[in-house]
């Protein structure tokens, strides 16, 4: 009788949450005006609905409805980006995906999708109500249509180990040789003077994120896995996670990431429309750097040149029998003019996201009389590109402001500009090692158009020469395979 009463109460709560939460989703899905005016650099209305989404997912899981919970998890992601992508791809706004449509995305990508959802709850701690991490939900969607669900208890992290998932991720990055600072939602990375052995932290993250689903991931190393992170999980270098046998995840799987399943689907549709339209390969390296004020009110300082990036660009250009744009020739105006004709865009320059700069996210190009030399995220999202791939060979280019609506940064702006795939970095990257990795990547890509497989090959090759994961694990493929 008690179980029946509990179930009844849960059902009532479920209905109430659905009534309050789902109509707002539908407003977003059906409001054409919102889709036309939403800025990809701003979080969506769902930023304020995270707790409601969490409660609804939790109730659905308690009622043994993991597929319904997956739909809610997916609906809470990237609505601003999805609105823009759907606006560009068709005359009608795309509605949130059903479970069957999610299965179709896995099938069309021929990949296993792994979606994470961090569930927070209120706890009474020392007489005060506090919101803490409670559980990590993981869905594995196979290309066959099979969906598996796992739940990981996160409470022991703060109850017994005096830490959290976010702290664990931050600490793992520090032991890799990079550190994370959160300032107004922007991730700023610095190199500490002393580096530690990162293996223990990478194994702990593997234990939480991968071990619970390891037995249902594909056995073949060339089978694709697309991770869909949430929150601080966007900072995780999935390729460098280490199992108990000392094997990195990239040694066992071909890995990429995506902002959300629906964004992945819309980007795939865009890719199908632009295939073969653009022919050129645009390679930019070490442009004459512009000046920028490092802090508000300070005099502008010219950024340092990157001779390693120039050689990287020239070596890559030789693979495609083209000329790289370097130095004074790589002006913002010239690069932007050439972008719409390019199927591959490689930008090896200063850039990334930094809240202490006047421009939050941008890429440094040579200034001219027509421009200031800064290609900002705001300028990028207004472009209409036909490139199949943009590679941002610079610092922090996969990062940005982490919100409930995903990462708002350079990669998101290129997605809004209709690029289906972006390769960006999770921290500040070293010149020599990055050049080696990029050349290996393009040599493989010129033989086989599988971007994720080419990046895996490049990482494994770089790992042999430069074993520290800081030197080979920074880059991640985001979007369509």
Coordinates of C-alpha atoms in Angstrom, one line a residue:
X1 CA 0.0 0.0 0.0
X2 CA 2.8 2.4 0.9
X3 CA 4.5 1.7 -2.5
X4 CA 1.3 2.5 -4.3
X5 CA 0.9 5.8 -2.4
X6 CA 4.5 6.7 -3.2
X7 CA 4.0 5.9 -6.8
X8 CA 0.8 8.0 -6.9
X9 CA 2.5 11.0 -5.3
X10 CA 5.4 10.7 -7.8
X11 CA 2.9 10.5 -10.7
X12 CA 1.2 13.7 -9.5
X13 CA 4.5 15.5 -9.2
X14 CA 5.5 14.2 -12.6
X15 CA 2.3 15.7 -14.1
X16 CA 2.9 19.0 -12.4
X17 CA 6.5 19.3 -13.5
X18 CA 5.5 18.3 -17.1
X19 CA 2.8 20.9 -17.1
X20 CA 5.2 23.6 -16.0
X21 CA 8.2 22.5 -17.9
X22 CA 7.1 21.1 -21.3
X23 CA 5.0 24.1 -22.4
X24 CA 8.1 26.3 -22.1
X25 CA 9.9 23.8 -24.3
X26 CA 7.1 23.9 -26.8
X27 CA 7.1 27.7 -26.8
X28 CA 10.8 27.5 -27.8
X29 CA 10.2 24.9 -30.4
X30 CA 7.3 26.6 -32.0
X31 CA 8.2 30.3 -31.6
X32 CA 9.6 31.4 -35.0
X33 CA 10.2 34.9 -33.8
X34 CA 12.5 33.6 -31.0
X35 CA 14.4 31.5 -33.4
X36 CA 15.0 34.5 -35.6
X37 CA 16.2 36.8 -32.8
X38 CA 18.1 34.4 -30.5
X39 CA 21.8 35.2 -30.3
X40 CA 24.1 32.2 -30.3
X41 CA 26.3 34.0 -27.9
X42 CA 23.5 34.3 -25.3
X43 CA 22.1 31.5 -23.1
X44 CA 18.5 30.5 -23.8
X45 CA 15.5 30.8 -21.5
X46 CA 16.2 27.2 -20.4
X47 CA 19.1 28.6 -18.3
X48 CA 16.6 29.2 -15.6
X49 CA 14.9 25.8 -15.9
X50 CA 17.7 23.5 -15.1
X51 CA 16.4 22.5 -11.6
X52 CA 13.0 21.7 -13.1
X53 CA 14.6 19.5 -15.7
X54 CA 16.6 17.7 -13.1
X55 CA 13.6 16.9 -11.0
X56 CA 11.6 15.7 -14.0
X57 CA 14.5 13.4 -15.1
X58 CA 14.8 12.1 -11.6
X59 CA 11.1 11.3 -11.2
X60 CA 11.1 9.5 -14.6
X61 CA 14.1 7.4 -13.6
X62 CA 12.5 6.5 -10.3
X63 CA 9.5 5.3 -12.4
X64 CA 11.8 3.2 -14.6
X65 CA 11.3 5.4 -17.6
X66 CA 14.9 6.1 -18.8
X67 CA 13.9 6.8 -22.4
X68 CA 11.4 9.5 -21.3
X69 CA 14.1 11.0 -19.0
X70 CA 16.5 11.0 -22.0
X71 CA 14.1 13.1 -24.0
X72 CA 13.9 15.6 -21.1
X73 CA 17.6 15.7 -20.8
X74 CA 18.0 16.4 -24.5
X75 CA 15.3 19.1 -24.5
X76 CA 17.2 21.1 -21.9
X77 CA 20.3 21.5 -24.1
X78 CA 21.4 24.0 -26.7
X79 CA 18.0 25.4 -27.4
X80 CA 19.4 28.8 -28.5
X81 CA 21.8 27.0 -30.9
X82 CA 19.1 24.6 -32.1
X83 CA 16.8 27.5 -32.8
X84 CA 19.4 29.2 -35.0
X85 CA 20.4 26.0 -36.8
X86 CA 16.8 25.0 -37.5
X87 CA 16.1 28.5 -38.7
X88 CA 18.9 28.2 -41.2
X89 CA 18.1 24.6 -42.3
X90 CA 14.4 24.9 -43.0
X91 CA 11.4 27.3 -43.1
X92 CA 9.9 25.7 -40.0
X93 CA 11.4 25.4 -36.6
X94 CA 12.4 21.8 -35.6
X95 CA 10.6 20.4 -32.6
X96 CA 12.5 18.6 -29.8
X97 CA 13.5 15.0 -30.7
X98 CA 11.5 12.0 -29.7
X99 CA 13.2 8.8 -28.5
X100 CA 12.7 7.3 -32.0
X101 CA 14.3 10.3 -33.6
X102 CA 17.3 10.1 -31.2
X103 CA 17.8 6.5 -32.2
X104 CA 17.7 7.6 -35.9
X105 CA 20.5 10.1 -35.2
X106 CA 22.7 7.3 -33.8
X107 CA 21.9 5.2 -36.9
X108 CA 22.7 8.0 -39.4
X109 CA 26.0 8.8 -37.7
X110 CA 26.8 5.1 -37.4
X111 CA 28.0 5.9 -33.9
X112 CA 27.3 5.2 -30.3
X113 CA 26.0 8.3 -28.5
X114 CA 26.9 8.7 -24.8
X115 CA 24.8 11.4 -23.1
X116 CA 25.6 12.7 -19.6
X117 CA 23.2 14.5 -17.2
X118 CA 24.4 15.8 -13.9
X119 CA 21.6 15.7 -11.3
X120 CA 21.7 18.1 -8.3
X121 CA 19.5 17.8 -5.2
X122 CA 19.0 19.8 -2.1
X123 CA 20.5 18.4 1.1
X124 CA 20.3 19.4 4.7
X125 CA 23.9 20.0 5.7
X126 CA 24.7 21.3 9.2
X127 CA 21.2 22.7 9.5
X128 CA 21.3 24.5 6.2
X129 CA 19.8 23.5 2.8
X130 CA 22.5 23.2 0.2
X131 CA 22.4 22.1 -3.5
X132 CA 25.0 19.4 -4.2
X133 CA 25.7 16.9 -6.9
X134 CA 23.6 13.8 -6.4
X135 CA 23.8 11.5 -9.4
X136 CA 25.2 11.3 -12.9
X137 CA 22.9 9.8 -15.4
X138 CA 24.4 8.2 -18.5
X139 CA 22.5 7.0 -21.6
X140 CA 24.2 4.9 -24.3
X141 CA 22.4 5.0 -27.6
X142 CA 23.8 2.4 -30.1
X143 CA 23.4 2.7 -33.9
X144 CA 21.3 -0.4 -33.7
X145 CA 18.7 1.6 -31.8
X146 CA 19.4 -0.1 -28.4
X147 CA 19.4 2.4 -25.5
X148 CA 21.1 1.5 -22.2
X149 CA 21.0 3.6 -19.0
X150 CA 23.4 3.8 -16.0
X151 CA 23.3 5.9 -12.9
X152 CA 26.4 6.9 -10.9
X153 CA 26.1 8.0 -7.2
X154 CA 28.1 11.3 -6.9
X155 CA 27.3 11.9 -3.2
X156 CA 30.3 10.0 -1.9
X157 CA 32.6 12.6 -3.6
X158 CA 31.5 15.3 -1.2
X159 CA 30.3 13.2 1.7
X160 CA 33.5 11.1 2.1
X161 CA 36.2 12.7 -0.1
X162 CA 35.5 16.3 0.5
X163 CA 35.5 17.1 -3.2
X164 CA 33.0 17.3 -6.2
X165 CA 32.9 16.3 -9.8
X166 CA 33.7 19.9 -10.8
X167 CA 36.7 20.0 -8.4
X168 CA 37.9 16.6 -9.6
X169 CA 37.9 17.9 -13.2
X170 CA 39.7 21.1 -12.3
X171 CA 42.3 19.2 -10.4
X172 CA 42.8 16.7 -13.2
X173 CA 43.5 19.6 -15.5
X174 CA 46.0 21.1 -13.1
X175 CA 47.9 17.8 -12.9
X176 CA 48.0 17.8 -16.7
X177 CA 49.8 21.1 -16.6
X178 CA 46.9 23.4 -17.2
X179 CA 44.6 25.0 -14.7
X180 CA 41.1 26.4 -14.8
X181 CA 39.7 29.6 -13.4
X182 CA 36.0 30.5 -13.4
X183 CA 35.5 34.2 -13.9
X184 CA 32.0 35.3 -14.9
X185 CA 31.5 31.9 -16.5
X186 CA 34.6 32.2 -18.7
X187 CA 37.3 29.5 -18.4
X188 CA 40.8 31.1 -18.2
X189 CA 43.7 28.6 -18.4
X190 CA 47.2 29.1 -17.0
X191 CA 50.3 27.0 -16.9
X192 CA 51.4 26.3 -13.3
X193 CA 55.1 26.2 -12.7
X194 CA 55.0 22.6 -11.3
X195 CA 53.3 19.7 -13.0
X196 CA 52.2 16.5 -11.3
X197 CA 51.5 13.0 -12.5
X198 CA 47.9 13.2 -13.9
X199 CA 47.3 9.4 -14.0
X200 CA 45.5 9.2 -10.7
X201 CA 43.0 11.9 -11.6
X202 CA 42.4 10.7 -15.1
X203 CA 41.7 7.2 -13.7
X204 CA 39.3 8.6 -11.2
X205 CA 37.4 10.4 -14.0
X206 CA 37.4 7.2 -16.0
X207 CA 36.0 5.3 -13.1
X208 CA 33.1 7.8 -12.9
X209 CA 32.4 8.5 -16.5
X210 CA 33.5 5.4 -18.5
X211 CA 33.7 2.4 -16.2
X212 CA 29.9 2.2 -15.6
X213 CA 29.3 1.9 -19.4
X214 CA 32.6 0.2 -20.5
X215 CA 30.9 -3.2 -21.1
X216 CA 28.3 -1.7 -23.5
X217 CA 30.6 0.4 -25.6
X218 CA 31.7 -1.0 -28.9
X219 CA 34.7 -3.4 -28.9
X220 CA 36.2 -2.2 -32.2
X221 CA 38.7 0.6 -31.9
X222 CA 37.5 2.1 -35.2
X223 CA 33.8 2.3 -34.1
X224 CA 32.8 5.9 -33.4
X225 CA 31.7 7.2 -30.0
X226 CA 30.2 10.6 -29.7
X227 CA 30.1 12.0 -26.1
X228 CA 27.4 14.6 -25.3
X229 CA 28.7 16.3 -22.1
X230 CA 27.0 18.7 -19.7
X231 CA 28.3 21.5 -17.5
X232 CA 31.8 21.0 -16.3
X233 CA 32.1 17.8 -18.3
X234 CA 32.8 20.0 -21.4
X235 CA 36.2 20.5 -19.8
X236 CA 37.0 16.8 -19.7
X237 CA 39.6 15.5 -22.2
X238 CA 37.8 12.2 -22.9
X239 CA 40.6 10.9 -25.1
X240 CA 43.0 11.0 -22.1
X241 CA 40.9 9.2 -19.6
X242 CA 42.8 6.2 -18.3
X243 CA 41.5 2.7 -17.2
X244 CA 42.9 0.6 -14.4
X245 CA 45.2 -1.2 -16.9
X246 CA 46.8 2.2 -17.8
X247 CA 45.2 2.4 -21.3
X248 CA 44.0 5.8 -22.5
X249 CA 40.5 5.9 -23.9
X250 CA 41.8 7.0 -27.4
X251 CA 43.8 3.8 -27.6
X252 CA 40.5 1.8 -27.4
X253 CA 38.0 4.0 -29.2
X254 CA 37.5 6.6 -31.9
X255 CA 36.1 9.6 -30.1
X256 CA 34.3 12.9 -30.7
X257 CA 31.9 15.2 -28.9
X258 CA 28.7 17.1 -29.7
X259 CA 26.8 19.9 -28.0
X260 CA 23.5 17.9 -28.1
X261 CA 21.9 15.1 -30.1
X262 CA 19.5 17.6 -31.8
X263 CA 22.3 20.0 -32.7
X264 CA 24.2 17.0 -34.1
X265 CA 21.2 16.1 -36.2
X266 CA 20.8 19.6 -37.6
X267 CA 24.5 19.9 -38.3
X268 CA 24.4 16.6 -40.2
X269 CA 21.5 17.9 -42.3
X270 CA 23.5 21.0 -43.0
X271 CA 26.5 18.9 -44.0
X272 CA 24.4 16.9 -46.5
X273 CA 23.3 20.2 -48.2
X274 CA 26.9 21.6 -48.6
X275 CA 28.7 18.5 -49.6
X276 CA 30.8 19.3 -52.7
X277 CA 29.7 22.9 -52.9
X278 CA 33.0 24.4 -51.6
X279 CA 36.3 23.3 -53.1
X280 CA 39.1 25.4 -51.7
X281 CA 41.3 24.7 -48.6
X282 CA 42.0 27.8 -46.6
X283 CA 45.2 27.6 -44.4
X284 CA 46.1 30.5 -42.2
X285 CA 49.2 30.6 -39.9
X286 CA 50.9 33.2 -37.8
X287 CA 49.3 36.3 -39.2
X288 CA 50.8 39.7 -38.3
X289 CA 49.3 40.0 -34.8
X290 CA 47.0 42.9 -33.9
X291 CA 47.1 44.8 -30.6
X292 CA 44.7 44.5 -27.8
X293 CA 44.2 45.8 -24.3
X294 CA 44.8 42.9 -21.9
X295 CA 42.8 44.7 -19.2
X296 CA 40.2 47.5 -19.5
X297 CA 41.9 50.9 -19.4
X298 CA 45.4 49.6 -20.3
X299 CA 47.2 50.6 -23.4
X300 CA 46.9 48.1 -26.3
X301 CA 49.8 45.5 -26.5
X302 CA 50.7 43.6 -29.7
X303 CA 50.4 39.9 -29.3
X304 CA 53.5 37.8 -29.9
X305 CA 54.1 36.1 -33.2
X306 CA 53.9 32.3 -33.6
X307 CA 56.7 31.1 -36.0
X308 CA 55.8 27.5 -35.2
X309 CA 52.2 28.1 -36.4
X310 CA 53.6 29.6 -39.6
X311 CA 55.6 26.5 -40.4
X312 CA 52.6 24.3 -39.4
X313 CA 50.4 26.2 -41.9
X314 CA 53.0 25.9 -44.7
X315 CA 53.5 22.1 -44.1
X316 CA 49.7 21.5 -44.1
X317 CA 49.3 23.7 -47.2
X318 CA 51.8 21.5 -49.0
X319 CA 49.7 18.4 -48.3
X320 CA 46.8 20.1 -50.3
X321 CA 49.0 21.7 -52.9
X322 CA 48.0 25.2 -51.9
X323 CA 49.5 28.3 -50.4
X324 CA 49.1 29.3 -46.8
X325 CA 48.1 32.8 -45.8
X326 CA 50.7 34.1 -43.3
X327 CA 52.0 37.4 -42.0
X328 CA 50.6 40.6 -43.5
X329 CA 48.7 38.6 -46.2
X330 CA 46.5 37.0 -43.6
X331 CA 44.3 40.0 -42.9
X332 CA 40.8 39.7 -41.4
X333 CA 39.2 41.0 -44.6
X334 CA 41.1 38.6 -46.9
X335 CA 40.4 35.6 -44.6
X336 CA 36.7 36.4 -44.3
X337 CA 36.4 36.9 -48.1
X338 CA 38.0 33.4 -48.7
X339 CA 36.0 31.5 -46.1
X340 CA 32.8 30.9 -48.0
X341 CA 34.7 29.1 -50.8
X342 CA 36.6 26.8 -48.5
X343 CA 35.7 23.2 -47.6
X344 CA 38.4 23.1 -45.0
X345 CA 39.4 26.1 -42.9
X346 CA 42.6 25.9 -40.7
X347 CA 43.4 28.8 -38.5
X348 CA 46.7 28.6 -36.6
X349 CA 46.9 31.8 -34.6
X350 CA 46.4 33.5 -31.3
X351 CA 42.8 33.2 -30.0
X352 CA 40.4 31.7 -27.6
X353 CA 38.2 33.1 -24.8
X354 CA 39.4 35.3 -22.0
X355 CA 37.2 37.5 -19.8
X356 CA 40.0 39.9 -19.0
X357 CA 40.3 40.9 -22.7
X358 CA 38.1 43.6 -24.3
X359 CA 36.9 40.9 -26.7
X360 CA 35.8 37.8 -24.9
X361 CA 36.1 35.3 -27.7
X362 CA 38.0 35.8 -31.0
X363 CA 40.8 34.9 -33.4
X364 CA 43.8 37.1 -34.2
X365 CA 44.3 38.0 -37.8
X366 CA 46.4 40.6 -39.5
X367 CA 44.8 44.1 -39.2
X368 CA 44.4 46.3 -42.3
X369 CA 42.7 49.6 -43.2
X370 CA 39.4 47.7 -43.6
X371 CA 39.5 45.9 -40.2
X372 CA 40.9 45.7 -36.7
X373 CA 42.4 42.2 -37.1
X374 CA 40.1 40.5 -34.6
X375 CA 37.6 38.0 -35.9
X376 CA 35.2 37.9 -33.0
X377 CA 32.7 35.2 -32.2
X378 CA 29.9 37.8 -32.9
X379 CA 31.3 38.3 -36.4
X380 CA 31.7 34.6 -37.0
X381 CA 28.1 33.6 -36.2
X382 CA 26.9 36.1 -38.9
X383 CA 28.8 34.3 -41.6
X384 CA 27.2 31.8 -44.0
X385 CA 29.9 29.2 -44.6
X386 CA 30.0 26.1 -46.7
X387 CA 33.0 24.5 -45.0
X388 CA 32.8 20.9 -43.9
X389 CA 35.5 21.4 -41.2
X390 CA 37.0 24.3 -39.3
X391 CA 40.2 23.6 -37.3
X392 CA 41.1 26.1 -34.6
X393 CA 44.8 25.4 -33.9
X394 CA 45.1 27.8 -31.0
X395 CA 44.6 28.1 -27.3
X396 CA 41.3 27.3 -25.5
X397 CA 39.2 27.3 -28.8
X398 CA 36.8 24.5 -27.6
X399 CA 36.1 26.5 -24.5
X400 CA 34.0 29.5 -23.5
X401 CA 31.2 30.4 -21.2
X402 CA 29.7 27.2 -19.8
X403 CA 26.0 27.6 -19.3
X404 CA 23.0 25.3 -18.9
X405 CA 22.6 25.8 -22.7
X406 CA 26.1 24.5 -23.4
X407 CA 29.4 26.2 -24.2
X408 CA 29.2 29.7 -25.6
X409 CA 32.4 30.3 -27.5
X410 CA 34.1 30.0 -30.9
X411 CA 32.9 26.5 -31.7
X412 CA 29.3 27.5 -31.2
X413 CA 29.7 30.6 -33.4
X414 CA 31.1 28.4 -36.2
X415 CA 28.1 26.0 -35.8
X416 CA 25.8 29.0 -36.1
X417 CA 27.6 29.9 -39.3
X418 CA 26.6 26.5 -40.6
X419 CA 29.8 24.6 -40.2
X420 CA 29.0 21.0 -39.2
X421 CA 32.4 20.1 -37.6
X422 CA 34.9 22.0 -35.5
X423 CA 38.2 20.9 -34.0
X424 CA 39.2 23.0 -31.0
X425 CA 41.5 22.9 -28.0
X426 CA 40.7 22.3 -24.3
X427 CA 43.7 24.3 -23.1
X428 CA 46.8 26.3 -24.2
X429 CA 48.6 24.2 -26.7
X430 CA 52.4 23.9 -27.3
X431 CA 53.7 24.9 -30.7
X432 CA 56.0 22.0 -31.7
X433 CA 53.8 19.2 -30.5
X434 CA 50.7 20.8 -32.0
X435 CA 52.4 21.2 -35.4
X436 CA 53.3 17.6 -35.4
X437 CA 49.8 16.5 -34.4
X438 CA 48.1 18.7 -37.1
X439 CA 50.4 17.5 -39.9
X440 CA 49.7 13.9 -38.9
X441 CA 46.0 14.7 -38.9
X442 CA 45.8 16.2 -42.4
X443 CA 48.0 13.5 -43.9
X444 CA 45.5 10.9 -42.7
X445 CA 42.5 13.1 -43.6
X446 CA 43.8 13.4 -47.2
X447 CA 43.7 9.6 -47.4
X448 CA 40.4 9.1 -45.6
X449 CA 37.7 11.7 -45.0
X450 CA 36.8 10.2 -41.5
X451 CA 37.7 13.2 -39.3
X452 CA 37.4 11.4 -36.0
X453 CA 39.6 8.5 -37.3
X454 CA 42.2 11.0 -38.6
X455 CA 42.3 12.8 -35.2
X456 CA 42.7 9.5 -33.4
X457 CA 45.6 8.5 -35.7
X458 CA 47.2 11.9 -35.1
X459 CA 46.9 11.6 -31.3
X460 CA 48.3 8.1 -31.2
X461 CA 51.2 9.2 -33.4
X462 CA 51.9 12.2 -31.2
X463 CA 51.6 10.2 -28.1
X464 CA 54.5 8.0 -29.2
X465 CA 56.8 11.0 -29.6
X466 CA 55.4 13.2 -26.8
X467 CA 53.9 10.9 -24.1
X468 CA 52.5 13.6 -21.8
X469 CA 48.7 13.9 -22.5
X470 CA 49.0 17.6 -22.2
X471 CA 50.9 17.5 -25.5
X472 CA 48.5 15.3 -27.5
X473 CA 45.0 15.3 -25.8
X474 CA 44.0 19.0 -26.0
X475 CA 42.1 18.8 -29.3
X476 CA 38.6 17.5 -29.7
X477 CA 36.4 17.0 -32.7
X478 CA 33.0 18.6 -32.0
X479 CA 30.0 18.0 -34.3
X480 CA 29.5 15.7 -37.3
X481 CA 31.9 12.9 -37.9

